[in-house]
XYZ file of C-alpha atoms in Angstrom:
234
model
C 61.559 162.115 230.378
C 63.251 164.778 230.306
C 62.278 168.492 231.723
C 63.471 169.898 228.517
C 64.204 174.201 227.570
C 61.783 176.381 228.102
C 62.702 179.366 225.222
C 62.578 183.105 226.160
C 59.815 184.904 226.436
C 58.388 185.477 222.897
C 58.104 181.565 222.636
C 57.694 178.334 224.678
C 59.719 176.818 222.983
C 59.992 172.433 225.938
C 62.104 169.717 224.501
C 61.345 165.956 225.371
C 63.183 163.356 225.327
C 60.669 160.148 225.702
C 60.912 155.958 224.289
C 63.572 154.069 223.829
C 64.911 155.508 220.836
C 66.467 158.544 222.011
C 63.114 160.755 220.497
C 62.743 164.554 220.994
C 58.659 165.312 221.248
C 58.142 169.142 221.451
C 56.212 171.545 222.629
C 55.678 174.714 221.281
C 53.300 178.018 222.087
C 52.379 181.042 222.694
C 53.593 182.182 225.787
C 50.394 184.642 226.564
C 47.578 182.097 224.892
C 48.674 179.288 225.789
C 47.650 177.738 222.987
C 50.072 174.845 221.876
C 50.900 172.859 219.110
C 53.608 169.429 220.022
C 55.519 168.138 218.179
C 56.028 164.085 217.150
C 53.390 163.325 219.630
C 54.529 159.365 220.656
C 56.030 157.176 222.876
C 53.870 158.700 226.216
C 51.210 160.234 225.447
C 49.954 160.786 229.193
C 53.257 162.672 229.923
C 52.737 164.806 227.245
C 49.133 165.904 227.916
C 50.680 165.795 231.921
C 53.088 169.107 230.899
C 50.570 170.586 229.114
C 47.845 170.423 231.668
C 51.227 171.652 234.581
C 52.080 174.812 232.171
C 48.867 175.165 231.668
C 48.570 174.920 227.828
C 45.935 174.263 225.731
C 46.933 171.808 222.697
C 45.426 173.017 219.242
C 47.605 170.356 216.756
C 49.928 167.542 216.881
C 52.558 168.069 214.060
C 53.811 165.429 213.058
C 57.422 165.346 211.109
C 57.283 162.347 208.595
C 55.078 159.332 209.789
C 57.826 156.430 211.127
C 55.725 155.098 213.916
C 58.028 156.882 216.810
C 57.628 159.722 215.429
C 53.941 159.411 214.494
C 53.214 156.066 216.973
C 51.312 153.110 215.784
C 52.488 149.916 213.922
C 56.297 149.402 214.339
C 57.797 145.955 214.046
C 55.868 143.730 215.993
C 55.169 146.714 218.715
C 51.695 149.580 219.112
C 54.048 152.546 220.005
C 51.397 154.925 221.371
C 51.050 157.983 219.527
C 48.368 160.253 217.173
C 45.753 157.845 217.333
C 46.201 158.225 221.455
C 46.153 161.581 221.212
C 42.997 161.563 219.619
C 41.561 160.070 222.180
C 42.320 162.173 224.901
C 41.555 165.279 222.361
C 38.766 164.983 220.123
C 40.179 168.737 218.995
C 43.775 167.991 218.019
C 44.052 166.840 214.959
C 47.688 165.570 213.279
C 49.150 167.818 210.346
C 51.483 165.760 208.168
C 52.905 166.618 204.707
C 49.852 165.218 201.728
C 52.534 162.863 200.249
C 52.506 160.518 203.699
C 48.644 160.439 204.106
C 48.829 156.633 202.695
C 51.346 155.924 204.948
C 49.529 158.167 208.029
C 46.278 155.848 207.587
C 48.237 152.515 207.059
C 50.769 152.896 209.893
C 48.678 154.444 212.732
C 44.631 153.543 211.644
C 43.902 157.214 211.609
C 41.459 158.715 208.620
C 41.331 161.522 206.356
C 38.849 163.264 209.661
C 41.969 163.043 211.366
C 44.083 164.701 209.780
C 45.632 168.056 208.320
C 47.726 167.914 205.087
C 50.022 170.203 204.228
C 52.395 171.186 201.956
C 54.940 174.216 201.451
C 53.228 176.948 202.077
C 51.279 175.902 204.940
C 51.611 177.870 208.433
C 49.647 177.933 211.684
C 49.269 180.195 214.004
C 48.806 179.580 218.321
C 48.158 183.166 219.202
C 50.647 185.628 217.885
C 53.118 183.106 216.486
C 53.186 181.261 213.652
C 54.619 178.608 212.389
C 56.230 177.475 209.058
C 56.167 173.874 207.454
C 59.359 173.477 205.438
C 58.757 170.495 202.719
C 61.994 168.309 203.250
C 62.076 164.983 201.660
C 64.479 162.595 201.353
C 64.383 160.445 204.667
C 60.376 160.291 203.911
C 58.841 161.692 201.157
C 56.851 164.067 202.380
C 59.263 164.877 205.695
C 58.959 168.267 207.356
C 60.759 171.201 209.293
C 58.936 173.614 211.493
C 60.098 177.012 211.672
C 59.556 178.999 214.482
C 60.951 182.890 215.740
C 64.155 182.003 214.720
C 63.712 178.092 216.453
C 63.906 175.476 213.409
C 62.820 171.518 214.588
C 63.729 169.800 211.991
C 62.859 165.699 212.847
C 65.472 163.616 210.831
C 65.987 165.517 208.078
C 69.000 167.259 209.919
C 70.458 166.019 213.461
C 73.150 167.860 215.446
C 76.669 166.440 213.312
C 75.069 164.276 211.141
C 71.493 163.550 208.475
C 69.274 160.894 208.034
C 68.499 158.043 206.695
C 68.397 157.024 202.974
C 68.129 153.145 202.487
C 64.940 152.834 204.144
C 61.444 152.683 201.962
C 60.342 156.565 200.459
C 64.068 157.618 201.407
C 65.710 159.089 198.548
C 69.674 160.624 198.737
C 69.171 163.131 195.940
C 66.536 164.734 198.124
C 67.793 165.148 201.079
C 70.721 166.086 199.409
C 68.223 169.102 197.668
C 66.263 169.408 201.085
C 69.664 169.809 203.166
C 71.974 172.321 200.788
C 69.139 174.383 199.118
C 66.459 174.967 201.893
C 68.008 173.425 205.078
C 71.424 175.378 204.517
C 70.593 178.818 203.396
C 68.696 179.886 207.039
C 70.170 182.454 208.979
C 73.610 181.002 211.157
C 71.237 182.102 213.993
C 68.205 179.631 213.671
C 68.829 177.293 216.371
C 68.691 173.148 215.756
C 66.052 171.176 217.197
C 66.546 167.581 215.725
C 64.016 164.749 216.449
C 66.772 162.533 218.375
C 68.790 162.490 221.221
C 71.789 161.365 219.550
C 75.169 163.689 220.179
C 76.554 165.500 222.976
C 74.154 168.432 223.493
C 70.348 168.927 222.578
C 70.626 172.128 220.572
C 72.917 173.676 217.996
C 72.702 176.519 215.079
C 72.493 176.331 211.388
C 76.206 178.823 211.738
C 78.059 175.708 213.487
C 76.788 172.967 211.367
C 77.637 174.143 208.332
C 81.068 174.492 210.067
C 80.526 171.078 211.363
C 78.539 168.911 210.042
C 79.355 167.084 207.141
C 76.427 166.551 205.256
C 75.743 170.343 205.021
C 79.313 170.936 203.763
C 79.235 169.077 199.684
C 79.606 171.447 196.780
C 78.283 169.249 194.546
C 75.404 166.644 194.358
C 77.614 163.223 193.072
C 80.149 163.894 196.330
C 76.769 163.426 199.304
C 75.989 160.497 196.902
C 79.351 158.529 197.220
C 79.806 159.637 200.702
C 75.929 157.817 201.828
C 77.060 154.766 199.435
C 74.975 155.171 195.678
C 77.966 156.213 193.876
């Protein structure tokens, strides 16, 4: 568990490195009201709640970038990863916010009922005190992959990594959708937008959209066919 970073005075944003798959879990809060959301609460729910208690946060929502068990919790290769279900057991007021296209996956993988969920779409927003989190639907890695944009910061899940992007060879993946999400959505964000990825796959924990546009080959394709060929779909 990494102590992560606490960014600036306008926003509390802490990055936690948790679990054997190098997952990043995020805590986002309004520094004044201390109302908070966790992003992709998995692997060690007790540790996440302990940070909330130590930092005086009131957890209001569990935001999930996509349904894969290392981000959501649930069944994975014969084991159970703690996650959204365990968070509910410890705090009944914290529902899981996930894109509507992934509701069926959540029930099957994590055992959550529809009443445990807030189903989101491309126009969804969440207010935490004076802070507003905007939801961006970025399908491709999974049908309902979503990123969270807040105060110039992008929590990107497995859609965009530092120097790379999400896989498209898994059930529900679509390389054409991922190309559209990367080139027509995330690439158009301001260059100074700070990137917070879903895994610690690089030699640094954060980047910017401007830096990724300059160095990340998956943001530099001009045509879909070029992207598809690189991803093995020529």
